[in-house]
mmCIF file of C-alpha atoms and ligand atoms in Angstrom:
data_model
loop_
_atom_site.group_PDB
_atom_site.id
_atom_site.type_symbol
_atom_site.label_atom_id
_atom_site.label_comp_id
_atom_site.label_asym_id
_atom_site.label_seq_id
_atom_site.Cartn_x
_atom_site.Cartn_y
_atom_site.Cartn_z
ATOM 1 C CA MET A 1 17.765 -20.339 -23.681
ATOM 2 C CA TYR A 2 16.029 -17.040 -24.740
ATOM 3 C CA VAL A 3 15.024 -14.483 -21.526
ATOM 4 C CA CYS A 4 13.688 -12.022 -24.074
ATOM 5 C CA LEU A 5 11.985 -13.156 -26.856
ATOM 6 C CA CYS A 6 10.823 -9.818 -28.490
ATOM 7 C CA ARG A 7 14.508 -8.700 -28.705
ATOM 8 C CA ALA A 8 16.423 -12.152 -29.056
ATOM 9 C CA VAL A 9 18.382 -12.015 -25.805
ATOM 10 C CA THR A 10 19.603 -15.226 -23.989
ATOM 11 C CA ASP A 11 20.750 -15.984 -20.545
ATOM 12 C CA HIS A 12 24.173 -16.728 -22.108
ATOM 13 C CA GLU A 13 24.349 -13.047 -23.239
ATOM 14 C CA ILE A 14 23.000 -11.842 -19.823
ATOM 15 C CA ARG A 15 25.751 -13.582 -18.269
ATOM 16 C CA ASP A 16 28.265 -12.158 -20.311
ATOM 17 C CA ALA A 17 26.989 -8.676 -19.798
ATOM 18 C CA VAL A 18 27.217 -9.122 -15.938
ATOM 19 C CA GLU A 19 30.860 -10.440 -16.529
ATOM 20 C CA GLU A 20 31.256 -6.935 -18.354
ATOM 21 C CA GLY A 21 29.916 -4.971 -15.619
ATOM 22 C CA ALA A 22 26.096 -5.084 -15.868
ATOM 23 C CA VAL A 23 24.138 -5.259 -12.473
ATOM 24 C CA HIS A 24 20.773 -4.135 -13.252
ATOM 25 C CA VAL A 25 18.247 -4.719 -16.086
ATOM 26 C CA GLY A 26 18.119 -1.353 -17.057
ATOM 27 C CA GLN A 27 21.690 -1.499 -18.491
ATOM 28 C CA LEU A 28 20.399 -4.613 -20.736
ATOM 29 C CA ALA A 29 17.750 -2.432 -21.839
ATOM 30 C CA GLU A 30 20.359 0.170 -22.922
ATOM 31 C CA ARG A 31 22.237 -2.485 -24.587
ATOM 32 C CA TRP A 32 19.901 -4.644 -26.481
ATOM 33 C CA GLY A 33 16.614 -3.193 -25.690
ATOM 34 C CA LEU A 34 15.537 -6.016 -23.546
ATOM 35 C CA GLY A 35 12.506 -5.581 -21.672
ATOM 36 C CA THR A 36 11.201 -2.570 -24.007
ATOM 37 C CA GLY A 37 8.778 -4.705 -25.773
ATOM 38 C CA CYS A 38 6.142 -6.728 -24.097
ATOM 39 C CA GLY A 39 8.222 -6.351 -20.880
ATOM 40 C CA CYS A 40 7.431 -9.589 -19.375
ATOM 41 C CA CYS A 41 11.238 -10.717 -19.207
ATOM 42 C CA ARG A 42 12.453 -7.965 -17.062
ATOM 43 C CA GLU A 43 11.917 -9.983 -13.764
ATOM 44 C CA THR A 44 13.823 -12.948 -15.000
ATOM 45 C CA ALA A 45 16.421 -11.040 -16.600
ATOM 46 C CA GLN A 46 17.089 -9.380 -13.306
ATOM 47 C CA GLN A 47 17.066 -12.886 -11.481
ATOM 48 C CA VAL A 48 19.810 -14.273 -14.230
ATOM 49 C CA ILE A 49 21.566 -11.194 -13.415
ATOM 50 C CA ASP A 50 21.274 -11.966 -9.812
ATOM 51 C CA GLN A 51 22.237 -15.163 -9.627
ATOM 52 C CA HIS A 52 25.355 -14.915 -11.941
ATOM 53 C CA LEU A 53 26.319 -12.027 -9.691
ATOM 54 C CA ALA A 54 26.084 -14.234 -6.686
ATOM 55 C CA GLU A 55 27.227 -17.294 -8.219
ATOM 56 C CA THR A 56 30.598 -16.093 -10.174
ATOM 57 C CA LEU A 57 31.232 -12.912 -8.391
ATOM 58 C CA GLY A 58 30.660 -13.440 -4.554
ATOM 59 C CA ILE A 59 28.033 -10.744 -4.602
ATOM 60 C CA ALA A 60 24.783 -11.554 -2.732
ATOM 61 C CA ALA A 61 21.537 -11.108 -4.328
ATOM 62 C CA ALA A 62 19.595 -8.317 -2.864
HETATM 63 FE FE1 LIG B 101 11.560 -9.096 -23.499
HETATM 64 FE FE2 LIG B 101 9.175 -8.982 -24.398
HETATM 65 S S1 LIG B 101 10.314 -10.946 -23.694
HETATM 66 S S2 LIG B 101 10.451 -7.363 -23.655
#
């Protein structure tokens, strides 16, 4: 599903970015511009990051 409609970024792409080292939504902004349009996706994107870190890498969400 699309998390960022303005920049057409999906949850799958965000999870891939986490596996490549992303831990903060700001890194997704640098990579794709996520959150730099209307900005309403930033909280959801961070939740996708935190959830994927917790589930796959064993890092507890902050
Ligand atoms: Fe991501 Fe608008 S939905 S910036």
